[in-house]
PDB file of C-alpha atoms and ligand atoms in Angstrom:
ATOM      1  CA  MET J   1       0.703 -10.760 -18.545  1.00 73.00           C
ATOM      2  CA  PRO J   2       2.878 -13.771 -17.728  1.00 88.00           C
ATOM      3  CA  ARG J   3       3.797 -15.875 -20.714  1.00 97.00           C
ATOM      4  CA  LYS J   4       1.977 -19.214 -20.953  1.00 98.00           C
ATOM      5  CA  LYS J   5       4.396 -22.128 -20.993  1.00 98.00           C
ATOM      6  CA  ILE J   6       4.603 -24.169 -24.171  1.00 98.00           C
ATOM      7  CA  ILE J   7       5.897 -27.715 -24.006  1.00 98.00           C
ATOM      8  CA  ALA J   8       6.318 -29.544 -27.275  1.00 98.00           C
ATOM      9  CA  GLY J   9       7.324 -33.069 -28.100  1.00 98.00           C
ATOM     10  CA  ASN J  10       9.503 -33.580 -31.165  1.00 98.00           C
ATOM     11  CA  TRP J  11       8.943 -37.160 -32.200  1.00 98.00           C
ATOM     12  CA  LYS J  12      11.634 -36.957 -34.911  1.00 98.00           C
ATOM     13  CA  MET J  13      11.594 -40.055 -37.202  1.00 98.00           C
ATOM     14  CA  ASN J  14       9.846 -42.319 -34.728  1.00 98.00           C
ATOM     15  CA  LYS J  15       6.518 -44.187 -34.649  1.00 98.00           C
ATOM     16  CA  THR J  16       4.461 -45.500 -37.556  1.00 98.00           C
ATOM     17  CA  PRO J  17       1.004 -43.964 -38.027  1.00 98.00           C
ATOM     18  CA  SER J  18      -0.674 -46.731 -36.052  1.00 98.00           C
ATOM     19  CA  GLU J  19       1.941 -46.500 -33.306  1.00 98.00           C
ATOM     20  CA  ALA J  20       1.391 -42.733 -33.286  1.00 98.00           C
ATOM     21  CA  VAL J  21      -2.325 -43.207 -32.623  1.00 98.00           C
ATOM     22  CA  ALA J  22      -1.559 -45.617 -29.789  1.00 98.00           C
ATOM     23  CA  LEU J  23       0.945 -43.171 -28.246  1.00 98.00           C
ATOM     24  CA  VAL J  24      -1.434 -40.201 -28.461  1.00 98.00           C
ATOM     25  CA  ASN J  25      -4.122 -42.317 -26.795  1.00 98.00           C
ATOM     26  CA  GLU J  26      -1.680 -43.387 -24.089  1.00 98.00           C
ATOM     27  CA  LEU J  27      -0.392 -39.870 -23.376  1.00 98.00           C
ATOM     28  CA  LYS J  28      -3.702 -37.999 -23.742  1.00 98.00           C
ATOM     29  CA  PRO J  29      -4.822 -38.414 -20.125  1.00 98.00           C
ATOM     30  CA  LEU J  30      -1.291 -37.760 -18.819  1.00 98.00           C
ATOM     31  CA  VAL J  31      -0.645 -34.401 -20.488  1.00 98.00           C
ATOM     32  CA  ALA J  32      -3.705 -32.505 -19.283  1.00 98.00           C
ATOM     33  CA  ASN J  33      -2.460 -29.230 -17.743  1.00 97.00           C
ATOM     34  CA  GLU J  34      -4.345 -26.030 -18.444  1.00 96.00           C
ATOM     35  CA  ASP J  35      -1.324 -23.891 -17.514  1.00 97.00           C
ATOM     36  CA  VAL J  36       0.594 -25.185 -20.523  1.00 98.00           C
ATOM     37  CA  ASP J  37       0.181 -25.261 -24.313  1.00 98.00           C
ATOM     38  CA  VAL J  38       0.921 -28.853 -25.284  1.00 98.00           C
ATOM     39  CA  VAL J  39       2.120 -29.687 -28.794  1.00 99.00           C
ATOM     40  CA  PHE J  40       3.094 -33.028 -30.343  1.00 99.00           C
ATOM     41  CA  CYS J  41       5.202 -32.502 -33.464  1.00 99.00           C
ATOM     42  CA  VAL J  42       4.950 -35.751 -35.384  1.00 98.00           C
ATOM     43  CA  PRO J  43       6.129 -37.150 -38.741  1.00 98.00           C
ATOM     44  CA  ALA J  44       4.045 -35.773 -41.627  1.00 98.00           C
ATOM     45  CA  ILE J  45       2.417 -39.113 -42.405  1.00 98.00           C
ATOM     46  CA  SER J  46       1.090 -39.322 -38.842  1.00 98.00           C
ATOM     47  CA  ILE J  47      -0.326 -35.792 -38.598  1.00 98.00           C
ATOM     48  CA  ILE J  48      -3.865 -36.694 -39.665  1.00 98.00           C
ATOM     49  CA  PRO J  49      -4.287 -39.882 -37.588  1.00 98.00           C
ATOM     50  CA  ALA J  50      -2.635 -38.230 -34.582  1.00 98.00           C
ATOM     51  CA  MET J  51      -5.068 -35.321 -34.868  1.00 98.00           C
ATOM     52  CA  GLU J  52      -8.016 -37.682 -34.945  1.00 98.00           C
ATOM     53  CA  ALA J  53      -6.699 -39.422 -31.851  1.00 98.00           C
ATOM     54  CA  ALA J  54      -6.071 -36.108 -30.063  1.00 98.00           C
ATOM     55  CA  LYS J  55      -9.605 -34.781 -30.658  1.00 98.00           C
ATOM     56  CA  GLY J  56     -11.238 -33.478 -27.504  1.00 97.00           C
ATOM     57  CA  SER J  57      -7.911 -33.216 -25.675  1.00 98.00           C
ATOM     58  CA  ASN J  58      -5.595 -30.256 -25.013  1.00 98.00           C
ATOM     59  CA  ILE J  59      -2.990 -31.605 -27.467  1.00 98.00           C
ATOM     60  CA  SER J  60      -2.169 -29.636 -30.630  1.00 98.00           C
ATOM     61  CA  ILE J  61      -0.556 -31.651 -33.390  1.00 98.00           C
ATOM     62  CA  GLY J  62       2.327 -29.911 -35.148  1.00 98.00           C
ATOM     63  CA  ALA J  63       4.692 -30.664 -38.027  1.00 99.00           C
ATOM     64  CA  GLU J  64       8.444 -31.218 -37.873  1.00 98.00           C
ATOM     65  CA  ASN J  65       9.251 -29.373 -41.080  1.00 98.00           C
ATOM     66  CA  MET J  66       7.679 -27.555 -44.031  1.00 98.00           C
ATOM     67  CA  TYR J  67       8.887 -26.167 -47.344  1.00 98.00           C
ATOM     68  CA  PHE J  68       8.972 -22.454 -48.195  1.00 98.00           C
ATOM     69  CA  GLN J  69       7.225 -22.703 -51.576  1.00 98.00           C
ATOM     70  CA  GLU J  70       3.462 -22.824 -52.102  1.00 98.00           C
ATOM     71  CA  SER J  71       3.415 -25.825 -54.456  1.00 98.00           C
ATOM     72  CA  GLY J  72       5.200 -27.267 -57.451  1.00 98.00           C
ATOM     73  CA  ALA J  73       8.050 -29.516 -58.456  1.00 98.00           C
ATOM     74  CA  TYR J  74       9.621 -30.126 -55.037  1.00 98.00           C
ATOM     75  CA  THR J  75       9.506 -33.895 -54.727  1.00 98.00           C
ATOM     76  CA  GLY J  76       9.109 -35.098 -51.176  1.00 98.00           C
ATOM     77  CA  GLU J  77       8.301 -31.747 -49.588  1.00 98.00           C
ATOM     78  CA  ILE J  78       5.233 -30.607 -47.651  1.00 98.00           C
ATOM     79  CA  ALA J  79       3.642 -27.243 -48.506  1.00 98.00           C
ATOM     80  CA  PRO J  80       2.290 -24.852 -45.868  1.00 98.00           C
ATOM     81  CA  ASN J  81      -1.290 -25.068 -47.138  1.00 98.00           C
ATOM     82  CA  MET J  82      -1.143 -28.866 -46.827  1.00 98.00           C
ATOM     83  CA  LEU J  83      -0.537 -28.306 -43.120  1.00 98.00           C
ATOM     84  CA  THR J  84      -3.191 -25.626 -42.627  1.00 98.00           C
ATOM     85  CA  ASP J  85      -5.723 -27.646 -44.620  1.00 98.00           C
ATOM     86  CA  VAL J  86      -5.713 -30.290 -41.887  1.00 98.00           C
ATOM     87  CA  GLY J  87      -5.534 -27.743 -39.053  1.00 97.00           C
ATOM     88  CA  VAL J  88      -1.837 -27.728 -38.150  1.00 98.00           C
ATOM     89  CA  LYS J  89      -0.929 -24.659 -36.068  1.00 98.00           C
ATOM     90  CA  TYR J  90       2.732 -25.267 -35.234  1.00 98.00           C
ATOM     91  CA  VAL J  91       5.770 -26.272 -37.251  1.00 99.00           C
ATOM     92  CA  ILE J  92       9.343 -26.852 -36.121  1.00 99.00           C
ATOM     93  CA  ILE J  93      11.738 -24.885 -38.328  1.00 98.00           C
ATOM     94  CA  GLY J  94      15.495 -25.314 -38.543  1.00 98.00           C
ATOM     95  CA  HIS J  95      16.057 -28.138 -36.107  1.00 98.00           C
ATOM     96  CA  SER J  96      19.793 -28.855 -35.817  1.00 98.00           C
ATOM     97  CA  GLU J  97      19.238 -32.319 -37.319  1.00 98.00           C
ATOM     98  CA  ARG J  98      17.743 -30.700 -40.417  1.00 98.00           C
ATOM     99  CA  ARG J  99      20.633 -28.277 -40.565  1.00 98.00           C
ATOM    100  CA  GLU J 100      23.163 -31.111 -40.194  1.00 97.00           C
ATOM    101  CA  TYR J 101      21.659 -33.819 -42.413  1.00 98.00           C
ATOM    102  CA  PHE J 102      19.409 -31.919 -44.825  1.00 98.00           C
ATOM    103  CA  ALA J 103      21.452 -28.821 -45.615  1.00 97.00           C
ATOM    104  CA  GLU J 104      19.165 -26.278 -43.945  1.00 98.00           C
ATOM    105  CA  THR J 105      20.788 -22.898 -43.522  1.00 98.00           C
ATOM    106  CA  ASP J 106      19.932 -19.723 -41.658  1.00 98.00           C
ATOM    107  CA  GLU J 107      18.617 -18.403 -44.984  1.00 98.00           C
ATOM    108  CA  THR J 108      16.246 -21.321 -45.644  1.00 98.00           C
ATOM    109  CA  VAL J 109      15.139 -21.116 -42.028  1.00 98.00           C
ATOM    110  CA  ASN J 110      14.243 -17.452 -42.570  1.00 98.00           C
ATOM    111  CA  LYS J 111      12.280 -18.281 -45.748  1.00 98.00           C
ATOM    112  CA  LYS J 112      10.362 -21.006 -43.932  1.00 99.00           C
ATOM    113  CA  VAL J 113       9.652 -18.762 -40.944  1.00 99.00           C
ATOM    114  CA  LEU J 114       8.225 -16.053 -43.235  1.00 98.00           C
ATOM    115  CA  LYS J 115       6.134 -18.633 -45.099  1.00 98.00           C
ATOM    116  CA  ALA J 116       4.783 -20.150 -41.892  1.00 98.00           C
ATOM    117  CA  PHE J 117       3.649 -16.726 -40.664  1.00 98.00           C
ATOM    118  CA  GLU J 118       2.096 -15.951 -44.043  1.00 98.00           C
ATOM    119  CA  HIS J 119      -0.079 -19.038 -43.538  1.00 98.00           C
ATOM    120  CA  GLY J 120      -0.851 -18.386 -39.892  1.00 98.00           C
ATOM    121  CA  ILE J 121       1.271 -21.271 -38.627  1.00 98.00           C
ATOM    122  CA  THR J 122       3.373 -20.641 -35.514  1.00 98.00           C
ATOM    123  CA  PRO J 123       7.008 -21.536 -36.168  1.00 99.00           C
ATOM    124  CA  ILE J 124       9.057 -23.164 -33.439  1.00 99.00           C
ATOM    125  CA  ILE J 125      12.403 -21.748 -34.537  1.00 99.00           C
ATOM    126  CA  CYS J 126      15.422 -23.768 -33.441  1.00 98.00           C
ATOM    127  CA  CYS J 127      18.870 -22.453 -32.680  1.00 98.00           C
ATOM    128  CA  GLY J 128      21.839 -23.856 -30.823  1.00 98.00           C
ATOM    129  CA  GLU J 129      25.599 -24.111 -30.694  1.00 98.00           C
ATOM    130  CA  SER J 130      27.936 -27.073 -31.137  1.00 97.00           C
ATOM    131  CA  LEU J 131      30.274 -28.246 -28.392  1.00 95.00           C
ATOM    132  CA  THR J 132      33.232 -26.726 -30.259  1.00 96.00           C
ATOM    133  CA  GLN J 133      31.496 -23.369 -30.424  1.00 97.00           C
ATOM    134  CA  ARG J 134      30.716 -23.487 -26.708  1.00 96.00           C
ATOM    135  CA  GLU J 135      34.322 -24.351 -25.931  1.00 95.00           C
ATOM    136  CA  GLN J 136      35.493 -21.495 -28.142  1.00 97.00           C
ATOM    137  CA  GLY J 137      33.320 -19.100 -26.144  1.00 97.00           C
ATOM    138  CA  ILE J 138      31.280 -17.992 -29.154  1.00 98.00           C
ATOM    139  CA  THR J 139      27.896 -19.418 -28.094  1.00 98.00           C
ATOM    140  CA  ILE J 140      26.112 -16.101 -27.670  1.00 98.00           C
ATOM    141  CA  ASP J 141      27.562 -14.577 -30.859  1.00 98.00           C
ATOM    142  CA  TRP J 142      26.500 -17.646 -32.818  1.00 98.00           C
ATOM    143  CA  ILE J 143      22.975 -17.750 -31.423  1.00 98.00           C
ATOM    144  CA  ARG J 144      22.490 -14.016 -31.993  1.00 98.00           C
ATOM    145  CA  GLN J 145      23.436 -14.488 -35.629  1.00 98.00           C
ATOM    146  CA  GLN J 146      20.999 -17.410 -36.030  1.00 98.00           C
ATOM    147  CA  ILE J 147      18.210 -15.355 -34.464  1.00 98.00           C
ATOM    148  CA  LYS J 148      18.897 -12.203 -36.452  1.00 98.00           C
ATOM    149  CA  ILE J 149      18.817 -14.076 -39.755  1.00 98.00           C
ATOM    150  CA  ALA J 150      15.771 -16.187 -38.801  1.00 98.00           C
ATOM    151  CA  PHE J 151      13.797 -12.997 -38.023  1.00 98.00           C
ATOM    152  CA  LEU J 152      14.772 -10.960 -41.125  1.00 98.00           C
ATOM    153  CA  ASP J 153      11.590  -9.245 -42.444  1.00 98.00           C
ATOM    154  CA  VAL J 154       9.432 -10.758 -39.681  1.00 98.00           C
ATOM    155  CA  THR J 155       7.089  -8.070 -38.354  1.00 98.00           C
ATOM    156  CA  PRO J 156       6.877  -7.303 -34.624  1.00 97.00           C
ATOM    157  CA  GLU J 157       3.273  -8.590 -34.582  1.00 98.00           C
ATOM    158  CA  GLN J 158       4.434 -11.889 -36.036  1.00 98.00           C
ATOM    159  CA  ALA J 159       7.515 -12.082 -33.823  1.00 98.00           C
ATOM    160  CA  LYS J 160       5.377 -11.726 -30.694  1.00 98.00           C
ATOM    161  CA  THR J 161       3.631 -15.004 -31.520  1.00 98.00           C
ATOM    162  CA  ALA J 162       6.779 -16.948 -32.446  1.00 98.00           C
ATOM    163  CA  VAL J 163       8.348 -19.697 -30.385  1.00 98.00           C
ATOM    164  CA  ILE J 164      12.131 -20.038 -30.237  1.00 99.00           C
ATOM    165  CA  ALA J 165      13.732 -23.287 -29.110  1.00 98.00           C
ATOM    166  CA  TYR J 166      17.251 -23.025 -27.760  1.00 98.00           C
ATOM    167  CA  GLU J 167      18.795 -26.463 -28.223  1.00 98.00           C
ATOM    168  CA  PRO J 168      22.524 -26.811 -27.596  1.00 98.00           C
ATOM    169  CA  ILE J 169      23.553 -29.484 -30.099  1.00 97.00           C
ATOM    170  CA  TRP J 170      25.799 -31.212 -27.565  1.00 96.00           C
ATOM    171  CA  ALA J 171      22.797 -31.758 -25.293  1.00 95.00           C
ATOM    172  CA  ILE J 172      20.518 -33.345 -27.909  1.00 94.00           C
ATOM    173  CA  GLY J 173      19.982 -37.054 -27.407  1.00 90.00           C
ATOM    174  CA  THR J 174      23.098 -37.303 -25.278  1.00 90.00           C
ATOM    175  CA  GLY J 175      21.562 -37.307 -21.814  1.00 85.00           C
ATOM    176  CA  LYS J 176      23.837 -34.329 -21.176  1.00 85.00           C
ATOM    177  CA  VAL J 177      21.381 -31.598 -20.228  1.00 85.00           C
ATOM    178  CA  ALA J 178      22.691 -28.029 -20.094  1.00 89.00           C
ATOM    179  CA  THR J 179      22.883 -26.700 -16.558  1.00 96.00           C
ATOM    180  CA  THR J 180      19.969 -24.530 -15.567  1.00 97.00           C
ATOM    181  CA  ALA J 181      22.321 -21.535 -15.501  1.00 97.00           C
ATOM    182  CA  GLN J 182      23.654 -22.248 -19.008  1.00 97.00           C
ATOM    183  CA  ALA J 183      20.132 -22.642 -20.404  1.00 98.00           C
ATOM    184  CA  GLN J 184      18.850 -19.500 -18.684  1.00 98.00           C
ATOM    185  CA  GLU J 185      21.876 -17.465 -19.804  1.00 98.00           C
ATOM    186  CA  VAL J 186      21.327 -18.240 -23.477  1.00 98.00           C
ATOM    187  CA  CYS J 187      17.529 -17.904 -23.325  1.00 98.00           C
ATOM    188  CA  LYS J 188      17.991 -14.461 -21.756  1.00 98.00           C
ATOM    189  CA  ALA J 189      20.508 -13.523 -24.466  1.00 98.00           C
ATOM    190  CA  ILE J 190      17.920 -14.547 -27.069  1.00 98.00           C
ATOM    191  CA  ARG J 191      15.280 -12.363 -25.411  1.00 98.00           C
ATOM    192  CA  ASP J 192      17.737  -9.456 -25.295  1.00 98.00           C
ATOM    193  CA  CYS J 193      18.474  -9.959 -28.984  1.00 98.00           C
ATOM    194  CA  ILE J 194      14.732  -9.878 -29.792  1.00 98.00           C
ATOM    195  CA  GLU J 195      14.450  -6.658 -27.775  1.00 98.00           C
ATOM    196  CA  GLU J 196      17.293  -5.171 -29.840  1.00 98.00           C
ATOM    197  CA  ILE J 197      15.658  -6.172 -33.123  1.00 98.00           C
ATOM    198  CA  TYR J 198      12.139  -5.143 -32.057  1.00 98.00           C
ATOM    199  CA  ASP J 199      11.260  -3.688 -28.665  1.00 98.00           C
ATOM    200  CA  LYS J 200      10.680  -4.628 -25.038  1.00 98.00           C
ATOM    201  CA  ASP J 201       7.054  -5.561 -25.551  1.00 98.00           C
ATOM    202  CA  THR J 202       7.891  -8.054 -28.319  1.00 98.00           C
ATOM    203  CA  ALA J 203      10.723  -9.521 -26.247  1.00 98.00           C
ATOM    204  CA  GLN J 204       8.414  -9.962 -23.274  1.00 98.00           C
ATOM    205  CA  GLN J 205       5.759 -11.754 -25.322  1.00 98.00           C
ATOM    206  CA  ILE J 206       7.870 -14.142 -27.393  1.00 98.00           C
ATOM    207  CA  ARG J 207       8.178 -17.642 -25.920  1.00 98.00           C
ATOM    208  CA  ILE J 208      11.563 -19.308 -25.618  1.00 98.00           C
ATOM    209  CA  GLN J 209      11.942 -23.035 -24.982  1.00 98.00           C
ATOM    210  CA  TYR J 210      14.920 -25.037 -23.874  1.00 98.00           C
ATOM    211  CA  GLY J 211      15.588 -28.366 -25.592  1.00 97.00           C
ATOM    212  CA  GLY J 212      18.249 -31.040 -25.136  1.00 96.00           C
ATOM    213  CA  SER J 213      17.814 -34.110 -22.951  1.00 94.00           C
ATOM    214  CA  VAL J 214      14.908 -32.589 -21.001  1.00 96.00           C
ATOM    215  CA  SER J 215      13.653 -35.187 -18.529  1.00 97.00           C
ATOM    216  CA  LYS J 216      11.012 -35.282 -15.828  1.00 97.00           C
ATOM    217  CA  ASP J 217      13.794 -34.639 -13.317  1.00 97.00           C
ATOM    218  CA  SER J 218      15.345 -31.622 -15.045  1.00 96.00           C
ATOM    219  CA  ALA J 219      12.115 -29.995 -16.271  1.00 98.00           C
ATOM    220  CA  PRO J 220      10.886 -28.322 -13.039  1.00 98.00           C
ATOM    221  CA  GLU J 221      14.092 -26.363 -12.442  1.00 98.00           C
ATOM    222  CA  LEU J 222      14.588 -25.466 -16.115  1.00 98.00           C
ATOM    223  CA  PHE J 223      11.014 -24.247 -16.571  1.00 98.00           C
ATOM    224  CA  ALA J 224      11.181 -22.164 -13.378  1.00 97.00           C
ATOM    225  CA  GLN J 225      13.827 -19.905 -14.935  1.00 98.00           C
ATOM    226  CA  PRO J 226      12.656 -16.395 -15.792  1.00 98.00           C
ATOM    227  CA  ASP J 227      13.467 -16.642 -19.516  1.00 98.00           C
ATOM    228  CA  ILE J 228      12.586 -20.303 -20.150  1.00 98.00           C
ATOM    229  CA  ASP J 229       8.977 -20.663 -21.237  1.00 98.00           C
ATOM    230  CA  GLY J 230       8.850 -24.412 -21.679  1.00 98.00           C
ATOM    231  CA  GLY J 231      10.665 -27.096 -23.589  1.00 98.00           C
ATOM    232  CA  LEU J 232      11.150 -28.919 -26.852  1.00 98.00           C
ATOM    233  CA  VAL J 233      11.470 -32.535 -25.850  1.00 98.00           C
ATOM    234  CA  GLY J 234      12.802 -35.389 -27.979  1.00 98.00           C
ATOM    235  CA  GLY J 235      13.294 -38.830 -26.443  1.00 97.00           C
ATOM    236  CA  ALA J 236      11.197 -38.257 -23.325  1.00 98.00           C
ATOM    237  CA  SER J 237       8.195 -37.119 -25.416  1.00 98.00           C
ATOM    238  CA  LEU J 238       7.725 -40.710 -26.613  1.00 98.00           C
ATOM    239  CA  LYS J 239       7.159 -42.034 -23.109  1.00 98.00           C
ATOM    240  CA  PRO J 240       4.725 -41.551 -20.234  1.00 98.00           C
ATOM    241  CA  ASP J 241       7.485 -39.330 -18.779  1.00 97.00           C
ATOM    242  CA  PHE J 242       6.153 -36.624 -21.078  1.00 98.00           C
ATOM    243  CA  GLY J 243       3.099 -36.397 -18.827  1.00 98.00           C
ATOM    244  CA  ALA J 244       5.331 -35.614 -15.852  1.00 98.00           C
ATOM    245  CA  ILE J 245       7.264 -33.035 -17.909  1.00 98.00           C
ATOM    246  CA  VAL J 246       4.042 -31.265 -18.941  1.00 98.00           C
ATOM    247  CA  ASN J 247       2.911 -31.360 -15.311  1.00 98.00           C
ATOM    248  CA  TYR J 248       6.252 -30.046 -14.050  1.00 98.00           C
ATOM    249  CA  ASN J 249       4.415 -27.513 -11.869  1.00 96.00           C
ATOM    250  CA  LYS J 250       2.049 -29.924 -10.089  1.00 93.00           C
TER     251      LYS J 250
HETATM  252  P1  13P A   1      16.285 -35.019 -26.745  1.00 85.14           P
HETATM  253  O1  13P A   1      15.263 -34.529 -25.760  1.00 85.14           O
HETATM  254  O2  13P A   1      16.091 -36.438 -27.154  1.00 85.14           O
HETATM  255  O3  13P A   1      17.672 -34.685 -26.317  1.00 85.14           O
HETATM  256  O4  13P A   1      16.035 -34.187 -28.105  1.00 85.14           O
HETATM  257  C1  13P A   1      15.937 -32.818 -28.031  1.00 85.14           C
HETATM  258  C2  13P A   1      15.490 -32.317 -29.341  1.00 85.14           C
HETATM  259  O5  13P A   1      16.218 -32.341 -30.325  1.00 85.14           O
HETATM  260  C3  13P A   1      14.125 -31.791 -29.435  1.00 85.14           C
HETATM  261  O6  13P A   1      13.933 -31.124 -30.641  1.00 85.14           O
END
């Protein structure tokens, strides 16, 4: 069975709750496309109002982060059951901005991935190399390590439902999109790595997104690649352009 595309917006730290409602209402009619799973990952404080606004549409509202403990003295964190209680089905884990500014590591990413699965939330697991690493020629080695640690103790049944987002750090927010060939090469290497860890069937089912300056112009070619199953979109997900990205195949 061909993999269904999944295109997610990562709003990052943008939009107040009332602005979030207005944006969901604006984008709702533009992102209808039954060929694609459409997810808006929004700041935690906007999850509930965004969900209300998205009711009756094809938009799933996701979270941008989650903690790996059930509850307790973790000031400022969001627990997995807080997300499931309001119906969240997706959570971004290990975005490079969280790794850079909030000390996330491959190990905390793994803990969060396991916790998300335990609660039936689909993790969108981010990986990606820096410009220095690309120039050193260690991109694939680096990504394989990130993937192997992220999937420690994840069962094949869980892995099949996971989403991986390949986001080269040098392409995030820079307008410098990876070439289609670069993006496809790494997404294929990720699928090969999953096949090594698990098996062919798991590798064929897992969905792998590309992220990093995706625009309405670059989306059609990127998403036509055999190992790219959609995108994780930052800046362009806050604009009507996101409708064109979701409808890349129309
Ligand atoms: P941009 O699309 O703004 O480059 O951001 C990509 C990203 O980090 C999505 O998670």
